[in-house]
Short mmCIF file of C-alpha atoms in Angstrom, two decimals:
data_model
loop_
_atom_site.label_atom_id
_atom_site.label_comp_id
_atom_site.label_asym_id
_atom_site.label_seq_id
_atom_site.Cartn_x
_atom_site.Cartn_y
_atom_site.Cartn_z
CA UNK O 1 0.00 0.00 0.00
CA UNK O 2 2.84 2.54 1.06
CA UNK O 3 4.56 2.17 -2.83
CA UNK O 4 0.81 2.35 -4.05
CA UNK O 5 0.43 5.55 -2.69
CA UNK O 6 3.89 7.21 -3.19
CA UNK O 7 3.20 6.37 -7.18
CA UNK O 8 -0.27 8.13 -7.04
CA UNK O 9 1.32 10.88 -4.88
CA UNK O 10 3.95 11.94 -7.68
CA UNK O 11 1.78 11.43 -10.23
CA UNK O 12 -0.79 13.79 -8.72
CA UNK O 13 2.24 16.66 -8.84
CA UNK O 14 1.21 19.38 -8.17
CA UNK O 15 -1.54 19.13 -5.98
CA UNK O 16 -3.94 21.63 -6.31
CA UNK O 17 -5.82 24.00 -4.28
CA UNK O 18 -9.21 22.16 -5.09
CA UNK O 19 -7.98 18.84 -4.16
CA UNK O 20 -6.67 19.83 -1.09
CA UNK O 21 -9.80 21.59 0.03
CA UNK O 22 -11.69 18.71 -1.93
CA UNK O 23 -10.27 16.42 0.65
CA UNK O 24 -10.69 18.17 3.82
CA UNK O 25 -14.37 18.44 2.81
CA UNK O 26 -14.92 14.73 2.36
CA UNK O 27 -13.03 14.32 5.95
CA UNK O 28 -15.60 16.77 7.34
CA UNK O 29 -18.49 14.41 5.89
CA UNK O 30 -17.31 11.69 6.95
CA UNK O 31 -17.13 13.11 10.66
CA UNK O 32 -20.43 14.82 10.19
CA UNK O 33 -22.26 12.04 8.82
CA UNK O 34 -21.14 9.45 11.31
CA UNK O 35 -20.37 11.78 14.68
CA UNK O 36 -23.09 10.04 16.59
CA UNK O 37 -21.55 6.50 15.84
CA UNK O 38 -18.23 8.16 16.38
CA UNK O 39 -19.24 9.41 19.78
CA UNK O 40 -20.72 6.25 20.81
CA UNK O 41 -17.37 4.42 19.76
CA UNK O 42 -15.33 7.11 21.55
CA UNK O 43 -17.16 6.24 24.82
CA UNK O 44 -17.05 2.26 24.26
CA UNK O 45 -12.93 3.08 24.24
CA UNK O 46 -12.59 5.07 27.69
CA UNK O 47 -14.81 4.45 30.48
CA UNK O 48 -14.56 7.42 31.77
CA UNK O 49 -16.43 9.41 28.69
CA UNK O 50 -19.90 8.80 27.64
CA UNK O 51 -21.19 10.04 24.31
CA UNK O 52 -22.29 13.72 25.02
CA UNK O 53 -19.13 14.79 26.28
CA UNK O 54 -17.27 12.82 23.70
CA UNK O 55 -19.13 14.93 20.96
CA UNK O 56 -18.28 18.29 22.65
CA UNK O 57 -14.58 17.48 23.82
CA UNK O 58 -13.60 15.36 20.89
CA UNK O 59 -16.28 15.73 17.68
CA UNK O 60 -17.17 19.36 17.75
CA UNK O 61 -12.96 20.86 17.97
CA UNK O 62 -12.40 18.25 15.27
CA UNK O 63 -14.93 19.61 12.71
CA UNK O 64 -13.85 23.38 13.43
CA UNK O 65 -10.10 21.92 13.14
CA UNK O 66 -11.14 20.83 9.34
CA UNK O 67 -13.00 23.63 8.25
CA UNK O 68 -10.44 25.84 9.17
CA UNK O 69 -7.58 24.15 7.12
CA UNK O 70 -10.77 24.59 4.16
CA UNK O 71 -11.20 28.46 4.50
CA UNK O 72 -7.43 29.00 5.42
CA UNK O 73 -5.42 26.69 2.84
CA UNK O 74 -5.19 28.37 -0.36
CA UNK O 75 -3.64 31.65 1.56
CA UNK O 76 -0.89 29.12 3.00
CA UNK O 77 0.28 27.66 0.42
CA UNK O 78 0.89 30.96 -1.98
CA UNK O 79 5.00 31.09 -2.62
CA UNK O 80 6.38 33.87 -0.55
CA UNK O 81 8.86 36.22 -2.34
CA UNK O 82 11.40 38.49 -1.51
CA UNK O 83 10.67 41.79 -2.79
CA UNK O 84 9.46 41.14 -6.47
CA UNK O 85 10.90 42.63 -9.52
CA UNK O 86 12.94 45.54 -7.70
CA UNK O 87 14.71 42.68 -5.77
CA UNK O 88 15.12 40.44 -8.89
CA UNK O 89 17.21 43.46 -10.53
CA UNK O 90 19.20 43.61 -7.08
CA UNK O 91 19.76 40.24 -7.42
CA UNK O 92 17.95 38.73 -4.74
CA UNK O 93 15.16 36.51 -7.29
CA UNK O 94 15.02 33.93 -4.75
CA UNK O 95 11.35 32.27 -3.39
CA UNK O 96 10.23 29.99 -1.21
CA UNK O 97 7.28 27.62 -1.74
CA UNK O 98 5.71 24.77 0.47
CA UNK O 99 5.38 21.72 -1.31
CA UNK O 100 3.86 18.26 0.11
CA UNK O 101 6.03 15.58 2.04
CA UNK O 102 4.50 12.52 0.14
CA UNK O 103 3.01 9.70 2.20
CA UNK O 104 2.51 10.62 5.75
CA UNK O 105 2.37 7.66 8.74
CA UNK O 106 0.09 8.97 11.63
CA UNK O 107 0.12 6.60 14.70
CA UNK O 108 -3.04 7.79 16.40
CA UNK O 109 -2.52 9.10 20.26
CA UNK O 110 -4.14 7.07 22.64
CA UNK O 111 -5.62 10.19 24.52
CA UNK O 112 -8.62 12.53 22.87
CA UNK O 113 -7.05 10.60 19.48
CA UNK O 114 -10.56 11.34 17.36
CA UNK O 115 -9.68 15.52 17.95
CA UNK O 116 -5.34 15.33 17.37
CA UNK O 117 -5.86 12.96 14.62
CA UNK O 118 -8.18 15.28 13.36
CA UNK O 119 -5.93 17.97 13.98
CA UNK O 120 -2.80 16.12 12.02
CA UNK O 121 -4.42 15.05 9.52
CA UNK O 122 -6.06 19.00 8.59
CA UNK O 123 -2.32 19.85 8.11
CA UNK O 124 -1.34 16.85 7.00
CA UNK O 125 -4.28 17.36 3.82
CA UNK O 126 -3.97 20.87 3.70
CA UNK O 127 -0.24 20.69 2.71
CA UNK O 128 -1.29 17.89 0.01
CA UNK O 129 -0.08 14.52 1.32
CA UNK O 130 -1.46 11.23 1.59
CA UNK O 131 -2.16 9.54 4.65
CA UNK O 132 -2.00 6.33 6.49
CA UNK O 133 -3.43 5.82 10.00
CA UNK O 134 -2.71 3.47 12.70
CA UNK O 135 -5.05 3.72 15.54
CA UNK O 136 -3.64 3.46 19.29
CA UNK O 137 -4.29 -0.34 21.15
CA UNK O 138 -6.69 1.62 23.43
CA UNK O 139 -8.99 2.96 21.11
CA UNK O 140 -10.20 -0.16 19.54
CA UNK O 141 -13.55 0.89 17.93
CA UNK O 142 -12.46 4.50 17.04
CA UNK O 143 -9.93 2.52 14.92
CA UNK O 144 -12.57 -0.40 13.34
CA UNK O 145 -15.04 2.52 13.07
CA UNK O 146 -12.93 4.96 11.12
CA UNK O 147 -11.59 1.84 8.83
CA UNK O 148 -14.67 0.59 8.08
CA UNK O 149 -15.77 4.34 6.99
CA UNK O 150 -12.94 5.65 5.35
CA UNK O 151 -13.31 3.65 2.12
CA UNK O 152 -16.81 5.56 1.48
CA UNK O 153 -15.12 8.69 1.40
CA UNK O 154 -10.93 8.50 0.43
CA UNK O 155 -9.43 6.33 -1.91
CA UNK O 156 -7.35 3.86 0.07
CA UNK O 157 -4.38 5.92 -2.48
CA UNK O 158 -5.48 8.95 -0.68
CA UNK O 159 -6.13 7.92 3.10
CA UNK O 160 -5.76 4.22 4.49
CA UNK O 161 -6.41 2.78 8.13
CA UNK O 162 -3.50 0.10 8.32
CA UNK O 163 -3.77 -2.86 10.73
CA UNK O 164 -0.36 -3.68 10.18
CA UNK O 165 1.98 -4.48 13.31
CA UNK O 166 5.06 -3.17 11.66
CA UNK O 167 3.77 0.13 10.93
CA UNK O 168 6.11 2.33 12.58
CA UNK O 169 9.02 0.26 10.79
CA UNK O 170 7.80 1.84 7.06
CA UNK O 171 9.55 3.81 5.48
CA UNK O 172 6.84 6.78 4.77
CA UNK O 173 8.54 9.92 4.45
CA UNK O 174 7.36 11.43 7.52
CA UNK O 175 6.20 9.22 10.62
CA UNK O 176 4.00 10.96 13.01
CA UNK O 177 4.21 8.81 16.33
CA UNK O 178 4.03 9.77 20.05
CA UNK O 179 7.24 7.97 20.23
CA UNK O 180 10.22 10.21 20.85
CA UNK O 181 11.93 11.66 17.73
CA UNK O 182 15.63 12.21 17.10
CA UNK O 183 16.10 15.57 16.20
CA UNK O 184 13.60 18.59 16.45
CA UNK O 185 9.77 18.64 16.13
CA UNK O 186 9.12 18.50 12.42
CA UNK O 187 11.61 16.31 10.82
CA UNK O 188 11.72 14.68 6.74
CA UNK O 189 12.41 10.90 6.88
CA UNK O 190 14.49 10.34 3.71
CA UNK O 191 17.31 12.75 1.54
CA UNK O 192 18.79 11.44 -1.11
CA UNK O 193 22.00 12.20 -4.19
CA UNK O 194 21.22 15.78 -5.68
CA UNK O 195 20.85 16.02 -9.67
CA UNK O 196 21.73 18.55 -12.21
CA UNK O 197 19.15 18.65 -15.09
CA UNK O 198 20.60 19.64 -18.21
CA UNK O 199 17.63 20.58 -20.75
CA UNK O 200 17.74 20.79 -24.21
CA UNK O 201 17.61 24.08 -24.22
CA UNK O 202 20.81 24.66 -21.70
CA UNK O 203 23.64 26.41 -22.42
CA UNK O 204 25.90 23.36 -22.21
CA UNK O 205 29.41 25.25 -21.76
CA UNK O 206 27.93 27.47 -18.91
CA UNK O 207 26.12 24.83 -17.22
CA UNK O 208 29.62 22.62 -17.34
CA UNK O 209 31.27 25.14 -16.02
CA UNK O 210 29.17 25.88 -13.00
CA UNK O 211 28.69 21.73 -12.19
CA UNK O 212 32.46 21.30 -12.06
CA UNK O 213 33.21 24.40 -10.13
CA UNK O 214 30.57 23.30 -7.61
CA UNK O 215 32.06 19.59 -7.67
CA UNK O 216 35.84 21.05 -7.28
CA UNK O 217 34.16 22.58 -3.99
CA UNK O 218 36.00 20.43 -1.01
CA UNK O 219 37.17 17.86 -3.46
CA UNK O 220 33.13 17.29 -4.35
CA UNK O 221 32.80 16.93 -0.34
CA UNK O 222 30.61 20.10 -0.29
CA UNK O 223 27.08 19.34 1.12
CA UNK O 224 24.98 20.33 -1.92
CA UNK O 225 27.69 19.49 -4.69
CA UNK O 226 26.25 18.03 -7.19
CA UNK O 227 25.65 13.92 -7.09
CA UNK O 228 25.07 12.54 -11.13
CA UNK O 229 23.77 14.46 -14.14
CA UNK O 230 20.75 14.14 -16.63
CA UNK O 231 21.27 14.65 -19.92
CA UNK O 232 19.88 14.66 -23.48
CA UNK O 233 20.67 11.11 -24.88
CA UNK O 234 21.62 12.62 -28.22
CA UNK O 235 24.08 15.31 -26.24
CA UNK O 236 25.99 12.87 -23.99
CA UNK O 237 29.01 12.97 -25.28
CA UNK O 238 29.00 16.69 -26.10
CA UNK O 239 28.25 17.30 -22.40
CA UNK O 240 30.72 14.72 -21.29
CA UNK O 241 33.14 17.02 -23.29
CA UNK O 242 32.50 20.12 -22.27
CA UNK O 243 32.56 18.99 -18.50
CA UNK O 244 36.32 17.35 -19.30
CA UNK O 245 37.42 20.61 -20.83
CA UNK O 246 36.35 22.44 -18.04
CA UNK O 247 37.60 19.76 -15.26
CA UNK O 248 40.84 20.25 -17.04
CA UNK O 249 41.16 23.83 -16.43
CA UNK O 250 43.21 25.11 -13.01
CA UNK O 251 41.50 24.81 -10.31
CA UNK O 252 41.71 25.35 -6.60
CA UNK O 253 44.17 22.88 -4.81
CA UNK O 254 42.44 20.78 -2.94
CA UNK O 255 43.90 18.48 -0.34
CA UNK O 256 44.27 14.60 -1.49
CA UNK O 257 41.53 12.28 -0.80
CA UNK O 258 42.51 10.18 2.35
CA UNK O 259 43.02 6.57 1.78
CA UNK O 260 39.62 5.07 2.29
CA UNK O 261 38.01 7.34 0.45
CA UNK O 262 40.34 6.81 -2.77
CA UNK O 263 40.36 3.13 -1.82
CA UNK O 264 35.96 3.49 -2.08
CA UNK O 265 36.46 5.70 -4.99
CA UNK O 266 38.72 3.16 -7.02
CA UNK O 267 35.82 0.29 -5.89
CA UNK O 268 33.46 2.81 -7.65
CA UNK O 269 35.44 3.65 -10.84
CA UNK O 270 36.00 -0.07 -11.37
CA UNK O 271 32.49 -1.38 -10.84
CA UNK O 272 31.19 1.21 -13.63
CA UNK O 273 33.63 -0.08 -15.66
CA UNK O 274 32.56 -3.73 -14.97
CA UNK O 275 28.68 -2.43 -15.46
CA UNK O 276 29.69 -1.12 -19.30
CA UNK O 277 30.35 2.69 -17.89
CA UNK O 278 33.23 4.60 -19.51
CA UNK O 279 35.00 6.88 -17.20
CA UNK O 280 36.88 9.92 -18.76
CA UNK O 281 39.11 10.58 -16.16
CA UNK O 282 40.07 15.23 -16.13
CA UNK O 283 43.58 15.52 -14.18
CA UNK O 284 45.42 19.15 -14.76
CA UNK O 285 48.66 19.55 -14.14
CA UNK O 286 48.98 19.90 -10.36
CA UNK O 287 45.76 18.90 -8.90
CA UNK O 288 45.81 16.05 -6.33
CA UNK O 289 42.06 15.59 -6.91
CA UNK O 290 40.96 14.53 -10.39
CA UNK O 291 37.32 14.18 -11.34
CA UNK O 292 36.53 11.46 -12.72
CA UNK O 293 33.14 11.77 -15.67
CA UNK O 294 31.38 8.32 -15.90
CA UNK O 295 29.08 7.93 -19.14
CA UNK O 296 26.38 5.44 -19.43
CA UNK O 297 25.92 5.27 -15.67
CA UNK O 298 23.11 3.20 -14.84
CA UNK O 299 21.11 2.17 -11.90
CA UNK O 300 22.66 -0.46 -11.10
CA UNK O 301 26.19 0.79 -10.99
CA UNK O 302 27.08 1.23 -7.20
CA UNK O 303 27.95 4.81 -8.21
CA UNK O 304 24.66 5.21 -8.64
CA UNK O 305 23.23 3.16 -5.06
CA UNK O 306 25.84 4.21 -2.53
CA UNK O 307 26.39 7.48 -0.59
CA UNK O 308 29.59 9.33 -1.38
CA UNK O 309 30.47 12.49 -1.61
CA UNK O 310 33.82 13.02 -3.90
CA UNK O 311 35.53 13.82 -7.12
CA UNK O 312 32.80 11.53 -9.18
CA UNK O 313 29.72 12.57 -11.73
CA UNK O 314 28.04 10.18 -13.50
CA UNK O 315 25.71 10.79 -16.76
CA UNK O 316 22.53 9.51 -16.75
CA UNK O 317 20.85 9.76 -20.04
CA UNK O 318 17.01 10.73 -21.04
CA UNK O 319 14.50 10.66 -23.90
CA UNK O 320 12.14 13.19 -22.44
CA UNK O 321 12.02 15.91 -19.44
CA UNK O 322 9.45 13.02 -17.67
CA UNK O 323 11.97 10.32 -18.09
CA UNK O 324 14.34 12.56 -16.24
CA UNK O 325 11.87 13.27 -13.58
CA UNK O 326 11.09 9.45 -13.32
CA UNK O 327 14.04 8.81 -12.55
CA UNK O 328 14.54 11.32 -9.73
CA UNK O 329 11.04 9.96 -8.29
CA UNK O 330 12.69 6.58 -7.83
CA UNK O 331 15.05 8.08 -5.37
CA UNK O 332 13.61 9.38 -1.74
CA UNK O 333 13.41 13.38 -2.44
CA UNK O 334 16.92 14.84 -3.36
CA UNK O 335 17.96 17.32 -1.27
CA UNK O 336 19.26 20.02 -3.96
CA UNK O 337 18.68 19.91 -7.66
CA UNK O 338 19.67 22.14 -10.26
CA UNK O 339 18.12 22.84 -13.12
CA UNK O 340 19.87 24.68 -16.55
CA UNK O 341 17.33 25.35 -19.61
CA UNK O 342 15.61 28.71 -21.21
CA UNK O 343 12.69 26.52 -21.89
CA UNK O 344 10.64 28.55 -19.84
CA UNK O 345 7.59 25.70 -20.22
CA UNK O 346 10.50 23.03 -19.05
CA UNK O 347 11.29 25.09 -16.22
CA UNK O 348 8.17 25.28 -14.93
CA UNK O 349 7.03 21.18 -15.55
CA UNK O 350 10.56 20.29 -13.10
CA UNK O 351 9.23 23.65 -10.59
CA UNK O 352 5.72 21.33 -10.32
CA UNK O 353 6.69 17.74 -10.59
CA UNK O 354 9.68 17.46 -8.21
CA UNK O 355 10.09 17.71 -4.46
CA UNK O 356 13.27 18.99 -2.85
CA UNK O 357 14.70 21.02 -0.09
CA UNK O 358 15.87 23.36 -2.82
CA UNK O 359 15.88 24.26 -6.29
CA UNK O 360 18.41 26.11 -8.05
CA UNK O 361 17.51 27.43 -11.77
CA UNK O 362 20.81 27.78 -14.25
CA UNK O 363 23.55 27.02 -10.84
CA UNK O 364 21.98 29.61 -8.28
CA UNK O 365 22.73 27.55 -5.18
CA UNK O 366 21.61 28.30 -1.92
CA UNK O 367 23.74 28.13 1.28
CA UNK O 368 21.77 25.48 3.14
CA UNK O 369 19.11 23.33 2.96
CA UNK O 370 17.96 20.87 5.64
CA UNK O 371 16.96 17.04 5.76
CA UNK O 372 15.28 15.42 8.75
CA UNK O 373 13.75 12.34 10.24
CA UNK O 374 10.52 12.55 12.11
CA UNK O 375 7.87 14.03 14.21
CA UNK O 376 6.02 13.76 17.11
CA UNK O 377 2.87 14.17 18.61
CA UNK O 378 3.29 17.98 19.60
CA UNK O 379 1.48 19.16 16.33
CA UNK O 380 0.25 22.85 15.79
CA UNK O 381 -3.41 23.94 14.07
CA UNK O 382 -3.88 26.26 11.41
CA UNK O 383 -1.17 27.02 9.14
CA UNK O 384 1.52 26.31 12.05
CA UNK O 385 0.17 22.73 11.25
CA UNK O 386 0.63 23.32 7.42
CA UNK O 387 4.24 24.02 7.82
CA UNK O 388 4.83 21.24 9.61
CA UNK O 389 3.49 18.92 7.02
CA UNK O 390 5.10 20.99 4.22
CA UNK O 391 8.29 20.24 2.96
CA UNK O 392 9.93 24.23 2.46
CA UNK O 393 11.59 24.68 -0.91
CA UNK O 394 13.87 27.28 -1.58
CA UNK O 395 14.16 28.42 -5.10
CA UNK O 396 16.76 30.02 -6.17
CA UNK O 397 17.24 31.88 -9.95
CA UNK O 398 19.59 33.73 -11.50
CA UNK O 399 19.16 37.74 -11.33
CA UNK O 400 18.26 39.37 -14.68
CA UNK O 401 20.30 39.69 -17.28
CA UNK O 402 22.99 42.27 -16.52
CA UNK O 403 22.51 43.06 -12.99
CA UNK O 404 23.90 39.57 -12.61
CA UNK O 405 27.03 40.24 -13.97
CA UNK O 406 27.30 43.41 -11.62
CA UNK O 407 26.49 41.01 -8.75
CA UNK O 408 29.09 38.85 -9.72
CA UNK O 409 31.91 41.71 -9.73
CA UNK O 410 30.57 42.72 -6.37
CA UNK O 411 31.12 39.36 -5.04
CA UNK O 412 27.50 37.89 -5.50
CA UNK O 413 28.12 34.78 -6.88
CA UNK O 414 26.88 31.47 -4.65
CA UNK O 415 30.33 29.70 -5.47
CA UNK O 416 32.17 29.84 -2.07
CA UNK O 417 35.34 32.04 -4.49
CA UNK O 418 35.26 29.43 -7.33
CA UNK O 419 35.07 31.08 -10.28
CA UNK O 420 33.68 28.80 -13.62
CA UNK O 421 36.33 27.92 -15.34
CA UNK O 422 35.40 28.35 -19.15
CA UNK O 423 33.84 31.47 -20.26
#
């Protein structure tokens, strides 16, 4: 069911303002409809409760809880920028929008759980997830209830009551559990490798340039360097070019890799080779840290599966801008990717159909972005509960035409000091 949903998820991208509000209604019927079977289940679970003060401690503050995520949700979830076109021309273009987490995991609390599961899952549908619920041991007909009326109203794709022991051991991307969490409150379960897109339309000299000056960037230790490229089919070898020309330019002098690290980074070069990769190997006179440019990477080279940050880019080929974005959805949700093209139709299809901590358009990187784990029970209402459940995206673009190059003289560039190397 979790993989069921995660597919429908992405391809729901992006999720609309009538959705949403589509399925905070439908969680308000099904509430509304039921409440007087809901209040008699709420007493059955604690003794202490009968039905009449379950429907004004529990029933009632869960209905207002809904409605307003409904009246409140499409002013939440408009992009906030920094100053419009005035800051554009001073170089600051940047955005930030709130995009859905993807499948959520709510363990139910045991105590008033009709009203915080209510509560949770108003953020949780405002933001645009999808939801599975696991009821507490001690509210045993809340939870048969709610299953057995939950298929009238969601799509198990949309919201599912699980029964399953291991739920807390899934691997949804956020797990809402009165358990303890490591970290803060609001916490993303899964990061993974950061891609460059190169579109059709890029600048292919520029946008080598800016990928290997990132990757020369603590010997391609930095933490939003760039992990493996997609690339035109058809222009693989002309990108695979132009990033060797500009790999073989001087650079800064970074220290050697220590020993493990070359010894893992020889494992990796050799396995691609094994796997039918061809590795183009840039080493200018002086550097201790070559990068090595692997074509025809493939999913299954270990390249491709393990974690590791160094000197290393592989080339992953695609027919179409959705075959690139495919293969980004099989990954959890990058943590950085970077996007060159002037097709401004392009732009906008990777803007809507990805999920990231941050987005950079033509190599605008920003300084930080943030990855996560979990989060408990200690949920806010209202848009404080939005947040929570949205994932924050920085977007980052290049000033206008111009102004950027006076940016760039007045030390504006997002490079840490490392200039590109072609021009």
């Amino acid at each position: 069911m979790l993989e069921a949903q995660r597919g429908a998820f992405f391809a729901d991208l992006p999720v609309s303002l009538a959705i949403r509000r589509d399925r905070l209604r439908r969680a308000v019927l099904m509430i509304e409809k039921n409440a007087d079977a809901l209040c008699n289940a709420l007493a059955a679970d604690q003794p202490n409760q009968d039905s009449d003060s379950a429907r004004l401690i529990e029933v009632v503050p869960a209905l207002a809880a809904l409605r307003a995520s409904i009246g409140g949700v499409g002013r939440w979830m408009r992009a906030e920028s920094r100053g419009g076109l005035l800051a554009r021309l001073r170089g600051d273009s940047d955005y930030v929008e709130y995009q859905p987490v993807g499948v959520i995991g709510i363990a139910a609390p045991a105590s008033l759980p009709l009203l915080r599961t209510a509560g949770i899952l108003a953020g949780a549908l405002a933001a645009g997830n999808r939801v599975t619920l696991k009821f507490d041991a001690a509210s045993v007909q809340l939870g048969r209830l709610i299953g057995e009326l939950a298929p009238d109203f969601f799509d198990p794709l949309e919201l599912a009551v699980a029964s399953d022991g291991d739920f807390a051991q899934q691997a949804f991307d956020l797990l809402v559990t009165s358990e303890p969490q490591e970290g803060d409150a609001a916490m993303l379960a899964r990061s993974d490798k950061s891609p460059v897109i190169l579109g059709r339309s890029a600048d292919f000299a520029k946008a080598a340039d800016n990928v290997i000056a990132r990757k020369r960037l603590k010997g391609g230790r930095a933490p939003l360097a760039p992990d493996y490229l997609l690339v035109p089919e058809e222009q693989e070898e002309a990108i695979a070019s132009w990033l060797w020309r500009a790999a073989m330019q001087p650079g800064a002098n970074e220290a050697a890799l220590p020993d493990a690290e070359q010894q893992r980074l020889t494992r990796l070069l050799d396995d691609a080779r094994a796997r039918g990769g061809e590795v183009i190997t840039a080493e200018p006179r002086g550097t201790r840290v070559p990068i090595h440019i692997i074509r025809h990477a493939s999913e299954d080279m270990l390249v491709m599966q393990e974690e590791f940050r160094g000197p290393i880019l592989p080339l992953r080929n695609y027919a179409r801008i959705e075959d690139a974005i495919a293969t980004i959805h099989r990954r959890p949700p990058p943590l950085a990717i970077t996007y060159f093209g002037r097709n401004a139709a392009e732009r906008r299809h990777v803007l809507e159909h990805t999920l990231s901590s941050a987005i950079a358009i033509d190599g605008r990187i920003p300084s930080a972005a943030k990855a996560d784990a979990g989060m408990t029970l200690n949920i806010d209402h209202g848009e404080a509960g939005f947040r929570r459940f949205s994932r924050t995206r920085h977007v980052c673009r290049q000033p206008l035409a111009g102004f950027a190059r006076a940016s760039a003289r007045d030390g504006g560039d997002d490079l840490g000091g490392a200039a590109p190397a072609l021009h």
